[in-house]
Short mmCIF file of C-alpha atoms in Angstrom, two decimals:
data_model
loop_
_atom_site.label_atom_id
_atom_site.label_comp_id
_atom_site.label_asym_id
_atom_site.label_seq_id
_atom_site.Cartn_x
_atom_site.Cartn_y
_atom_site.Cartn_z
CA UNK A 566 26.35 -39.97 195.22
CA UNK A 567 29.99 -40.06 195.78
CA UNK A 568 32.99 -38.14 194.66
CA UNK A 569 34.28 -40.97 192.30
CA UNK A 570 30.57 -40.74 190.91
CA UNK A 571 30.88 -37.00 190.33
CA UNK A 572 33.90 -37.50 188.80
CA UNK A 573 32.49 -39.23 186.14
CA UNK A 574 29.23 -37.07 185.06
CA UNK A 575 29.11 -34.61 182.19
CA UNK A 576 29.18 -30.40 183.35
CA UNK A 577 25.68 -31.10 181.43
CA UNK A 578 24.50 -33.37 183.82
CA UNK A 579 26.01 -32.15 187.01
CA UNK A 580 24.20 -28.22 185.85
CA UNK A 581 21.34 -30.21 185.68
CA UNK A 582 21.12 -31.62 188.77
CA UNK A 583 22.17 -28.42 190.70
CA UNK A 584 19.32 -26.69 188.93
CA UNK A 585 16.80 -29.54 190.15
CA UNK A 586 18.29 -29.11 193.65
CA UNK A 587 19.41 -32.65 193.54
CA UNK A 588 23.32 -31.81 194.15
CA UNK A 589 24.98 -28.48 195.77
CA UNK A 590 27.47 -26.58 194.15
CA UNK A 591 29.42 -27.29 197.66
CA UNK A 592 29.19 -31.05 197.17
CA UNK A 593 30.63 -30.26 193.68
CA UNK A 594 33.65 -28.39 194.99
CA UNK A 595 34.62 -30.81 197.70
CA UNK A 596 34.76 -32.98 194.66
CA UNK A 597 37.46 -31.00 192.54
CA UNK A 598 39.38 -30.26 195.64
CA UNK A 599 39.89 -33.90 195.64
CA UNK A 600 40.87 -34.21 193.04
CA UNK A 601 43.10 -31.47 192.34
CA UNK A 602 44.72 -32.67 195.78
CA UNK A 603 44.70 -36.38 194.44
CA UNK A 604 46.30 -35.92 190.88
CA UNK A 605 47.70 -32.76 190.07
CA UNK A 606 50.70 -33.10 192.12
CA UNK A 607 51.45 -35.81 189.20
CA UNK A 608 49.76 -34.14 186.30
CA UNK A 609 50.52 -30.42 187.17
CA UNK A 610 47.51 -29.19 185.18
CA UNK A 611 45.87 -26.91 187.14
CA UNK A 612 48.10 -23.70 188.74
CA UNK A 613 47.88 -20.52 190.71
CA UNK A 614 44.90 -22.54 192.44
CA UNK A 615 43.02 -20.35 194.87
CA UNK A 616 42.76 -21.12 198.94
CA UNK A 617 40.61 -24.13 199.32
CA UNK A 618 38.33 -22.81 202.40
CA UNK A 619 37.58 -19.70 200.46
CA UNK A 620 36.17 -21.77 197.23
CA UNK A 621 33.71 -23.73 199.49
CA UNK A 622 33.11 -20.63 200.98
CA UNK A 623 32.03 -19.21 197.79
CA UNK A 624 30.16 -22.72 196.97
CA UNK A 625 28.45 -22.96 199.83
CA UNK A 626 27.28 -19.29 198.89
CA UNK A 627 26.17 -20.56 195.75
CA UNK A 628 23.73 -23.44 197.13
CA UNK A 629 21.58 -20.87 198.52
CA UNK A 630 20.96 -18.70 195.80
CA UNK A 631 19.02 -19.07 192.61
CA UNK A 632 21.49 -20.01 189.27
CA UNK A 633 22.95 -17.54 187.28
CA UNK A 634 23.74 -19.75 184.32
CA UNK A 635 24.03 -23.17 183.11
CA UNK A 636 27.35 -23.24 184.67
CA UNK A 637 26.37 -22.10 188.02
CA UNK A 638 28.37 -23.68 190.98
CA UNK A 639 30.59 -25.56 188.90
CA UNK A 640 34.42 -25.41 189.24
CA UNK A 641 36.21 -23.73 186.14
CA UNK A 642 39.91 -22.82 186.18
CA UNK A 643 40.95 -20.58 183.29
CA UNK A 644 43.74 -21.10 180.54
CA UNK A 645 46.64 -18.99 181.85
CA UNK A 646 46.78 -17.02 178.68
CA UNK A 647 43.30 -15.44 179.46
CA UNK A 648 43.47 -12.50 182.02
CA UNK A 649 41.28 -12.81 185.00
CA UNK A 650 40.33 -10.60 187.72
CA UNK A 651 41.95 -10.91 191.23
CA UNK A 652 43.53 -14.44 190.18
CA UNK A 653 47.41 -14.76 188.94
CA UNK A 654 47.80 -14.70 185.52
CA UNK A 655 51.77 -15.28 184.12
CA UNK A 656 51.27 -16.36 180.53
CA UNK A 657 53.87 -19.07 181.49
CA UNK A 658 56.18 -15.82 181.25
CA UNK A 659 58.87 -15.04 184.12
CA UNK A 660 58.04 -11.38 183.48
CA UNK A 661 54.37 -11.74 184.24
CA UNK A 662 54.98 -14.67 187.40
CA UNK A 663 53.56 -12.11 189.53
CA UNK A 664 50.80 -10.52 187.54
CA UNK A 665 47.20 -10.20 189.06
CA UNK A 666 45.07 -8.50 186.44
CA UNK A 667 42.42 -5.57 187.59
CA UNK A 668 39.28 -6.90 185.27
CA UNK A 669 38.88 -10.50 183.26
CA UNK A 670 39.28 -11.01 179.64
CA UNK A 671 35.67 -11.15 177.62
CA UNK A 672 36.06 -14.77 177.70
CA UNK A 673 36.84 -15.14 181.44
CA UNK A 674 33.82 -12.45 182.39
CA UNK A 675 31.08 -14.67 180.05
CA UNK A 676 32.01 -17.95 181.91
CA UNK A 677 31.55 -16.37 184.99
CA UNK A 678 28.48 -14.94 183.96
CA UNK A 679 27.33 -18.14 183.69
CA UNK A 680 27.69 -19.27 186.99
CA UNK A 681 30.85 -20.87 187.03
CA UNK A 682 33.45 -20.38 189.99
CA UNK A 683 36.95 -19.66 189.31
CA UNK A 684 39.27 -22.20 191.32
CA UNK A 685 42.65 -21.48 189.13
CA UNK A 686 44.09 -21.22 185.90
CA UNK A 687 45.18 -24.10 183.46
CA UNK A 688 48.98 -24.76 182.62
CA UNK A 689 50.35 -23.26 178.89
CA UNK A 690 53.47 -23.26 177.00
CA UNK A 691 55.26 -19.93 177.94
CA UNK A 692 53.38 -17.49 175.92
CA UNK A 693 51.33 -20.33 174.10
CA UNK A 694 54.12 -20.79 171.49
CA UNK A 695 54.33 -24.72 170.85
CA UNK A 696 52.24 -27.54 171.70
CA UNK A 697 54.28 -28.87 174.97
CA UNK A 698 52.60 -27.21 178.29
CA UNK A 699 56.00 -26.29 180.25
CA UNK A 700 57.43 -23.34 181.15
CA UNK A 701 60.03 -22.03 183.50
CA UNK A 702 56.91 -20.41 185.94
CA UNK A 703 54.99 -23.94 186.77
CA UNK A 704 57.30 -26.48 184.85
CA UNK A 705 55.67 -29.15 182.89
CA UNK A 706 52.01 -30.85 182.98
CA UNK A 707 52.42 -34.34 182.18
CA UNK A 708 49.81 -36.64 179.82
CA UNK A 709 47.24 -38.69 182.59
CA UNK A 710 47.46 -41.65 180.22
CA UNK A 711 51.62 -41.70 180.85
CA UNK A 712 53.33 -39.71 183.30
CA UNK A 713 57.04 -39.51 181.40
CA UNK A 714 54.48 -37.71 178.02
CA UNK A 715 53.13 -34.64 177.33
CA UNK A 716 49.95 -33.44 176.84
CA UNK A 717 50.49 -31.22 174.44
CA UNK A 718 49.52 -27.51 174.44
CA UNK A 719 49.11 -24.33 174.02
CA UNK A 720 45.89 -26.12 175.97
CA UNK A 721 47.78 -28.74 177.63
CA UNK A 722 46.78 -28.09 181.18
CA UNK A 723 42.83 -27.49 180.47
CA UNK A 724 43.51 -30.79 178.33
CA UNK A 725 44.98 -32.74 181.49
CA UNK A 726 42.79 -31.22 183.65
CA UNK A 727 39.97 -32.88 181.75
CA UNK A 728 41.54 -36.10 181.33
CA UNK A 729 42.17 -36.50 185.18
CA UNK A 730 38.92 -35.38 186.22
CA UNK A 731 40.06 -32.53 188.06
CA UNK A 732 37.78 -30.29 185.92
CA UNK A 733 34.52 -31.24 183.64
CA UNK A 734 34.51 -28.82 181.41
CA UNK A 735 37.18 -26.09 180.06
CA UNK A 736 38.02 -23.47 178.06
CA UNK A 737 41.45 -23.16 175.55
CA UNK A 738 42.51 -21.21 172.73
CA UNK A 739 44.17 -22.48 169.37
CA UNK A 740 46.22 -20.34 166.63
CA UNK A 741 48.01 -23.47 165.58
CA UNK A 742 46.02 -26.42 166.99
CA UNK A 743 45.83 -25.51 170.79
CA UNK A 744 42.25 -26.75 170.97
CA UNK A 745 42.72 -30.12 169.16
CA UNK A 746 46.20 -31.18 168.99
CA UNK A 747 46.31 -31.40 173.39
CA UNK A 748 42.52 -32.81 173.28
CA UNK A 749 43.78 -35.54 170.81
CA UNK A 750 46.80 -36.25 173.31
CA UNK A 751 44.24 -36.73 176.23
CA UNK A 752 41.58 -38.49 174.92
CA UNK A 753 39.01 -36.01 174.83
CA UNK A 754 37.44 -33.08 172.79
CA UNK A 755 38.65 -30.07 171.70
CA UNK A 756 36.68 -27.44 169.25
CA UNK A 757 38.28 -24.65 167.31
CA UNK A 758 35.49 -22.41 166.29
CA UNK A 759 34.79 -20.94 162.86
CA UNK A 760 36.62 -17.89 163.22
CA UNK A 761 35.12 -14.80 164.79
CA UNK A 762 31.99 -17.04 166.68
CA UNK A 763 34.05 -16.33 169.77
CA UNK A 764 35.70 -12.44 169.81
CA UNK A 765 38.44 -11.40 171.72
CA UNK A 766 38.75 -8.17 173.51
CA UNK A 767 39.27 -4.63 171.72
CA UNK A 768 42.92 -4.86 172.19
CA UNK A 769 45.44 -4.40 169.70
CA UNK A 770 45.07 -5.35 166.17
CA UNK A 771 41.65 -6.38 165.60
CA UNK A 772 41.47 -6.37 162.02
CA UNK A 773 44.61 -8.71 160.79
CA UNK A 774 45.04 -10.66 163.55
CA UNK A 775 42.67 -13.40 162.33
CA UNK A 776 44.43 -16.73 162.77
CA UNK A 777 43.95 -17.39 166.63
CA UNK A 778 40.34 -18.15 168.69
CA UNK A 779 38.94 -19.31 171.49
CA UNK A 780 36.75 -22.09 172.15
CA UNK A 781 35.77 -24.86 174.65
CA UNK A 782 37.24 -28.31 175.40
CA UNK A 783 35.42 -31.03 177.57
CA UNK A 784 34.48 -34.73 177.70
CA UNK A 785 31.28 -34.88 176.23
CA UNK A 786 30.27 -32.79 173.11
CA UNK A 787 26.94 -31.96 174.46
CA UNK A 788 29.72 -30.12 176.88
CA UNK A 789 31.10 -28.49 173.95
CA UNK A 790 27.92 -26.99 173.08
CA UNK A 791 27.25 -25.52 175.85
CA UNK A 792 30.44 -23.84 176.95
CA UNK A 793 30.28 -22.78 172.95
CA UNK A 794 26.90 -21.49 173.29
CA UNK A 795 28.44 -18.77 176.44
CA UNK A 796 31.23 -18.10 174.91
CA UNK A 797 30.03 -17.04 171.75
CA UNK A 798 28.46 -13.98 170.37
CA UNK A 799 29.54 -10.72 168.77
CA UNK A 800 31.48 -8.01 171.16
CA UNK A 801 30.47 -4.75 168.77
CA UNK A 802 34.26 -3.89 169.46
CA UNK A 803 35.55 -6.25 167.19
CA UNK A 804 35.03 -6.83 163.31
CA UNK A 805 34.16 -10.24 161.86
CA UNK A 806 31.97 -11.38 164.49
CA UNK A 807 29.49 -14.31 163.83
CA UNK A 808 26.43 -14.57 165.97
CA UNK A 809 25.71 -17.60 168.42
CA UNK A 810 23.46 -20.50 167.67
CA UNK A 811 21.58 -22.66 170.06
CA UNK A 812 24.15 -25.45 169.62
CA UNK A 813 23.62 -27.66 172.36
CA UNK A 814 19.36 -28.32 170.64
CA UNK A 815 21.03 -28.40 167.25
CA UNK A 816 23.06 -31.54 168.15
CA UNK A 817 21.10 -34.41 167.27
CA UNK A 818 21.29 -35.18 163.60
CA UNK A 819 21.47 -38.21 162.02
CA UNK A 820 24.48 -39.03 160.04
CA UNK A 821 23.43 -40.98 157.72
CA UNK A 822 24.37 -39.77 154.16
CA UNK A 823 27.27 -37.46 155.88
CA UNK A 824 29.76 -36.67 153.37
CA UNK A 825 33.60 -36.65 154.37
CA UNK A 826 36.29 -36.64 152.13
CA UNK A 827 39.86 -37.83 154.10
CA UNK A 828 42.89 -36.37 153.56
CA UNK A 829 45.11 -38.38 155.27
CA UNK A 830 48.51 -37.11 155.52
CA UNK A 831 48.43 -34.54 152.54
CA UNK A 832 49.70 -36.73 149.88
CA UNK A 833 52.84 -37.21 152.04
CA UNK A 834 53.33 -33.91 152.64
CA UNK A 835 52.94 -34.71 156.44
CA UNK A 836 54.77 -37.02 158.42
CA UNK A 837 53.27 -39.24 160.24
CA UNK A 838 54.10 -41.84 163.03
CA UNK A 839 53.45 -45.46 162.18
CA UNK A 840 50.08 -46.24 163.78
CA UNK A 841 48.44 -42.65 163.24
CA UNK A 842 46.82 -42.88 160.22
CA UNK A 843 45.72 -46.48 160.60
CA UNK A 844 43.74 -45.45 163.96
CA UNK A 845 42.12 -42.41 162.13
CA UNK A 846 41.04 -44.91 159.51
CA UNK A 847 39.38 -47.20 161.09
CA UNK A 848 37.37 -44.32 163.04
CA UNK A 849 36.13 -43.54 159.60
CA UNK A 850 35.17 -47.32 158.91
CA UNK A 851 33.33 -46.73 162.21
CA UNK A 852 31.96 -43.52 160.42
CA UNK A 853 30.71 -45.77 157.45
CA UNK A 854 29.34 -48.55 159.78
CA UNK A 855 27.13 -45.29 161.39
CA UNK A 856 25.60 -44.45 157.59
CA UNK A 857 28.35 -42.14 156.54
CA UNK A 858 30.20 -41.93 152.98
CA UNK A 859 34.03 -41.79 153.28
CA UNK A 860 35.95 -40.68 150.46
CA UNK A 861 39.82 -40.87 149.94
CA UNK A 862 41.13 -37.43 148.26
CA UNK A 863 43.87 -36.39 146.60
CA UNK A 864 45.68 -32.81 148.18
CA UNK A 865 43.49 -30.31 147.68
CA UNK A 866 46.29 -27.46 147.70
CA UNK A 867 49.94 -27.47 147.94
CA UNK A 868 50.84 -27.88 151.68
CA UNK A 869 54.19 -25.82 151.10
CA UNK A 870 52.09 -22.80 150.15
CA UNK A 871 49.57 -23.12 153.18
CA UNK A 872 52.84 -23.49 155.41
CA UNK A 873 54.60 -20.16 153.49
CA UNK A 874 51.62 -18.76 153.81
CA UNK A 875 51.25 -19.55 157.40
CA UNK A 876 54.87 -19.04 159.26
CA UNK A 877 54.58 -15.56 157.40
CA UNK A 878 51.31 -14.50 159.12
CA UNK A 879 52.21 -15.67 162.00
CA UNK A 880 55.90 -14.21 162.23
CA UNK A 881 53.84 -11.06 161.21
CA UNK A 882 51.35 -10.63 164.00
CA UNK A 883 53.89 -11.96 166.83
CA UNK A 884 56.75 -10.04 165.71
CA UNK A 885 54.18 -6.80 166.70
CA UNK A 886 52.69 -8.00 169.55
CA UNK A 887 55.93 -8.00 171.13
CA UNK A 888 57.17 -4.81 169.53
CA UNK A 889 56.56 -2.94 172.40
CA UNK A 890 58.34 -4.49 174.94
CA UNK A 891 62.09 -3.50 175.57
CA UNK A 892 65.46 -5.31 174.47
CA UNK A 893 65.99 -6.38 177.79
CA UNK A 894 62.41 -7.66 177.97
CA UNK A 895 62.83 -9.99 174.93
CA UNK A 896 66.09 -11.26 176.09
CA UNK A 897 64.15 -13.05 178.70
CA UNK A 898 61.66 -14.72 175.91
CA UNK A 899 62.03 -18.22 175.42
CA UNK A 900 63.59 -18.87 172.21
CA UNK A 901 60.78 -19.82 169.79
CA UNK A 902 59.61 -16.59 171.27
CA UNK A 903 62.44 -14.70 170.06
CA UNK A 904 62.11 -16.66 166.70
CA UNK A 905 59.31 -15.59 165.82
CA UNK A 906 59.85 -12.03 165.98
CA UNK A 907 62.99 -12.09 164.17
CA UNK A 908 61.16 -13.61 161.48
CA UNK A 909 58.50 -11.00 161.52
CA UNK A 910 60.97 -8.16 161.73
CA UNK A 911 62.72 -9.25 158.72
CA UNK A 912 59.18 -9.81 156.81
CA UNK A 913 58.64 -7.04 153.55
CA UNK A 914 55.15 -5.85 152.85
CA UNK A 915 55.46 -7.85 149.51
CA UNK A 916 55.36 -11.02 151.77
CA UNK A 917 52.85 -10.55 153.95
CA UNK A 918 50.60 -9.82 150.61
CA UNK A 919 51.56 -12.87 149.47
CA UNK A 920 51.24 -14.81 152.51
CA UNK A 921 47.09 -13.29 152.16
CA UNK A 922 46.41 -13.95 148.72
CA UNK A 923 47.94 -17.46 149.16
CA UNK A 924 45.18 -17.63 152.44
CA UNK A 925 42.45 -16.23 150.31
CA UNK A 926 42.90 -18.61 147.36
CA UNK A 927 43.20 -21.55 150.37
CA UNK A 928 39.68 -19.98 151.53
CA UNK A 929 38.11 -20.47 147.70
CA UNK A 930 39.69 -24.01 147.37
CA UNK A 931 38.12 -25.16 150.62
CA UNK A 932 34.73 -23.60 149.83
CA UNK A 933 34.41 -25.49 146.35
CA UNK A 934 35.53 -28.52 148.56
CA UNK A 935 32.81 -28.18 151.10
CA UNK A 936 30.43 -28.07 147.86
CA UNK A 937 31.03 -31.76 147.82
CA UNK A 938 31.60 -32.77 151.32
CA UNK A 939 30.07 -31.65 154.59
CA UNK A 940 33.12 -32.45 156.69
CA UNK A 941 37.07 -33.37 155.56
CA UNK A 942 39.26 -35.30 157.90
CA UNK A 943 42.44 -34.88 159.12
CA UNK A 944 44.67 -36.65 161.75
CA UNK A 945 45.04 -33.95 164.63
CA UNK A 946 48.29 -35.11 165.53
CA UNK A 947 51.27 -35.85 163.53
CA UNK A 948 53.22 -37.82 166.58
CA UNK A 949 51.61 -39.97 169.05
CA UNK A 950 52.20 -37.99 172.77
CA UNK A 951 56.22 -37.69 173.04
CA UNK A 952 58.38 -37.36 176.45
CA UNK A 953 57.83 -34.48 178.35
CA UNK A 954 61.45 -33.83 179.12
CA UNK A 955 61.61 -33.00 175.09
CA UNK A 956 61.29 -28.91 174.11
CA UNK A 957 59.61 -30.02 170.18
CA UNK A 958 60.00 -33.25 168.52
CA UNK A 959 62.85 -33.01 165.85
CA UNK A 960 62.02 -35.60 163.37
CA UNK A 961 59.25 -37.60 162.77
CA UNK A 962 59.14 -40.74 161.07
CA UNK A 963 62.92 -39.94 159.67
CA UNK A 964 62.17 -36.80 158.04
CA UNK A 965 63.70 -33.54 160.27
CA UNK A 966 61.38 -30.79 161.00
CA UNK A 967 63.62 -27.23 160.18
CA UNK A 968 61.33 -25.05 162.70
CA UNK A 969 59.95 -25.42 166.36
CA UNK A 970 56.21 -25.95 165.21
CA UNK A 971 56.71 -28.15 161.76
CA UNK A 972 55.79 -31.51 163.62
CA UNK A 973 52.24 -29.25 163.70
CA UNK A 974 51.38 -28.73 160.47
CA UNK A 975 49.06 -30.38 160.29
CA UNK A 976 46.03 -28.33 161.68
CA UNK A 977 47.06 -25.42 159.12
CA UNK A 978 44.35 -25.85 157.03
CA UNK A 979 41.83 -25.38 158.87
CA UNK A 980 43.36 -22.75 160.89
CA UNK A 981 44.77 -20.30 158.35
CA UNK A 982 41.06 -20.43 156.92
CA UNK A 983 39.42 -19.97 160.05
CA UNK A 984 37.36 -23.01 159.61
CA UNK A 985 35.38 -25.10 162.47
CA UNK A 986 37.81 -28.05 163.43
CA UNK A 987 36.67 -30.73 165.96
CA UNK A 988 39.28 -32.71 167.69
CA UNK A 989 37.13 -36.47 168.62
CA UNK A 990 39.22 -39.19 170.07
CA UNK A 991 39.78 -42.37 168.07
CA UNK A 992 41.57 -44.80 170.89
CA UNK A 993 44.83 -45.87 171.31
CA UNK A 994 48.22 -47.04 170.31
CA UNK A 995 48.24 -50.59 169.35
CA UNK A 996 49.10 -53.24 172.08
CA UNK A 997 53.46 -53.86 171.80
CA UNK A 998 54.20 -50.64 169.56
CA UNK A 999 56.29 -47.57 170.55
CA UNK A 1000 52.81 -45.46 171.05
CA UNK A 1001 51.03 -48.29 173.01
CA UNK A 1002 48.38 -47.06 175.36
CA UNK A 1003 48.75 -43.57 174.24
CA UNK A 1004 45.58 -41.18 173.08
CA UNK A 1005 45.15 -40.16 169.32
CA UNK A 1006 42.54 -37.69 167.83
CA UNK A 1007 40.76 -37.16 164.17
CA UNK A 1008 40.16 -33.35 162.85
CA UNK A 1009 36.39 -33.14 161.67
CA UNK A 1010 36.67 -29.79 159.76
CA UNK A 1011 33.36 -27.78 158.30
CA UNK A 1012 32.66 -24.90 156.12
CA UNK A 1013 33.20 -21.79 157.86
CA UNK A 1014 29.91 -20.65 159.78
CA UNK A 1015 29.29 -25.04 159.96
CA UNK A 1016 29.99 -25.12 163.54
CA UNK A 1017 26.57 -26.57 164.20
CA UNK A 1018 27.07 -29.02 161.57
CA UNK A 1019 30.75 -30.10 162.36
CA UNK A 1020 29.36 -30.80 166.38
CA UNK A 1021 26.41 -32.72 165.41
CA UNK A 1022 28.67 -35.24 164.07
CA UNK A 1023 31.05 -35.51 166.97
CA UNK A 1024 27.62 -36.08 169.04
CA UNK A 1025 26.89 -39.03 166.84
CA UNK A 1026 30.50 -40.54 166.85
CA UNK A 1027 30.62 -39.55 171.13
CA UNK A 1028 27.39 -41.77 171.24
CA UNK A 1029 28.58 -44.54 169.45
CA UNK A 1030 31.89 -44.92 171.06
CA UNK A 1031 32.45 -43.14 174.28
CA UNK A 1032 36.40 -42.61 173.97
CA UNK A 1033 36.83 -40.20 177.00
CA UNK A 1034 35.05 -42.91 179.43
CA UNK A 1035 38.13 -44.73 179.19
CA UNK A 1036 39.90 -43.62 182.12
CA UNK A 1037 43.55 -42.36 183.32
CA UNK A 1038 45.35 -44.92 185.34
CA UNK A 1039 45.20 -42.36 187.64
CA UNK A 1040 41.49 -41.96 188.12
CA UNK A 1041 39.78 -44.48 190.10
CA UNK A 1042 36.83 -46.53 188.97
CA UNK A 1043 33.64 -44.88 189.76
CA UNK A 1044 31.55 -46.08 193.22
CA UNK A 1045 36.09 -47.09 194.48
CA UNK A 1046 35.86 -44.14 197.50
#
């Protein structure tokens, strides 16, 4: 089998051949050096990559011994907001270019538990504030599917990454979208887990700080399940923890009878692009066509409290995780950075109360929803993939958007109530439009704890379409080298 071949199987697949003996981790390797060599010069995905001769030296290593984990011998490089030992990790931050961390982050440390060898980190907005992957450390990582676009972010290089074949499977992390918004942008999938399925580290606030998680990204959602099933599980360290399933043998469910009420754009509430909401409606005609019932609803909350709600939680937990660094420390932020604290700084107790009861009542509105409907559907996007020489898109469709993140609001609801959220690719911009050739995604969201549930379906919709087989120009036809 060739490297063009490799390319184009699942982590799944390649595990199990390395397990049968079939394929060497080394082979493997030689294969994402290729790559990496081949197409992330364009992309810039993948950064602080580690010496070639000493990863085959480490997968050569792994050919002889027995595997540690599903994800033994296969190339992994790390979101660079996730700490990990002996390999560079900047946050996209100036004042961190040059930061090797002693030990790995509990996310790093269970991938690599598994088996899977380090070869880098993955490209994120400076400090993971907005979805556009640039930052004045590495610069920009470009969208495979069109050079001059981004790919979105916080998770915009593990998204590219993925899209160019450089990696098969990835992790990413998503507060406001990071796990779906750049997997809609690259044609692939992106999972934001019910909140507290994957912990972070004892660090910090553990208790409020409730709106950001981890979770896996890859081409295949048998993928997803996988990577899900290491990176899950309770650390006793941290409160709210929800135990792991077997997710990758509770995929196969039939959809037939599936309940999904559609949002669309919130009664209007969020702009959309021409083209966007068309595309996620005919995946759910697809949806029908598969056994599914599709409702249209009305908004099931007001958006304007969610986003109150929202910009005041958030202001609140970033304005004190940069609290302790010094004036002349946050000078050098970027300024969304420096937005955000102000607003947190200025924030009364009185607000932030009634920022959570406005979240809680969300919470009991979405339950009684979920009573009705096993999954509700959301665009993941609100813009089709814009230039990459943009910092935020300022309008969209006419209407201005008064902060750095607005043109995102979309994935609030599912983040401020910490609900599963699946990102599946629905194709493409239509043939002579503005957005022609360009990825778009659909938000599957469950009930909290329905993570099982919410990837069952995308296995059923990646079965009967295939999106992420569609490849980059970039990427060569399989059996071409």
């Amino acid at each position: 089998m060739n490297g063009s071949d490799l390319l184009e199987l699942s982590a799944s697949d390649l595990s199990r051949m390395i397990h049968a003996r079939q394929l060497a981790p080394s082979e493997v390797m030689a294969t994402h050096l290729a790559q990496v060599a081949a197409a992330n010069g364009a992309v810039n995905a993948v950064v602080s990559a580690r010496d070639p001769e000493v990863l085959m030296a480490e997968a050569r290593a792994a050919d002889d011994v027995a595997p540690a984990g599903w994800l033994h011998g296969i190339p992994l490089a790390v979101k660079d907001l996730c700490a990990t030992a002996g390999l560079r990790t900047t946050w996209g931050s100036p004042l961190f270019a040059d930061f090797v961390p002693e030990k790995d982050d509990l996310l790093a440390a269970r991938m690599r538990g598994a088996g899977a060898i380090l070869t880098g980190k993955t490209n994120t907005p400076e400090w993971g504030h907005g979805s556009h992957s640039f930052n004045p450390v590495f610069g920009v990582t470009r969208n495979p599917y069109d050079l001059t676009r981004t790919a979105g972010g916080s998770s915009g290089g593990a998204a590219a990454a993925l899209a160019a074949r450089m990696l098969w499977v990835a992790d990413g992390s998503d507060m406001m979208g990071s796990l779906r918004n750049p997997a809609g942008f690259c044609n692939i999938y992106g999972f934001r887990p019910s909140w507290g399925l994957v912990p972070g580290d004892a660090e910090g606030d553990t208790f409020l700080a409730t709106l950001a998680t981890e979770g896996p990204m890859a081409r295949t959602v048998e993928d997803l399940a996988r990577l899900l099933a290491v990176q899950a599980g309770p650390n006793p360290e941290v409160p709210f923890c929800r135990d792991a399933q077997d997710f990758p043998a509770l995929l196969d469910r039939d959809v037939k009878g599936l309940r999904i009420g559609w949002l669309g754009n919130w009664g209007g509430a969020y702009a959309m692009e021409p083209g966007i909401l068309e595309l996620c409606e005919a995946a759910l005609r697809q949806f029908e066509d598969m056994g599914a019932v599709v409702d249209p609803l009305p908004p099931p909350f007001p958006a304007e409290k969610l986003w109150q709600a929202w910009i005041t939680l958030r202001a609140m937990l970033n304005a004190g995780a940069f609290r302790p660094f010094s004036a002349a420390r946050r000078a050098q932020l970027k300024p969304e950075t420096q937005w955000e604290i102000a607003q947190g700084e200025g924030l009364s107790a009185a607000a932030v109360h009634e920022a959570s009861t406005i979240r809680s009542r969300w919470y009991a509105h979405a339950a009684r929803l979920f009573a009705r409907y096993d999954l509700i559907a959301l665009p993941t996007a609100q813009v089709w993939p814009f230039p990459a020489d943009w910092r935020w898109p300022q309008e969209v469709a006419g209407r201005a958007m008064d902060t750095y993140h607005r043109w995102m609001e979309v994935v609030i609801p599912a983040s401020l109530a910490g609900l599963p959220a699946l990102s599946v690719p629905v194709g493409f911009g239509q043939p002579g439009s503005q957005a022609a050739g360009l990825p778009m995604g659909m938000q599957l969201i469950g009930p909290a704890g329905g993570d099982a549930g919410v990837l069952a379906a995308g296995q059923a919709w990646h079965r009967a379409t295939g999106w992420p087989q569609k490849r980059p120009p970039l990427v060569p036809p399989a059996n071409s080298r």
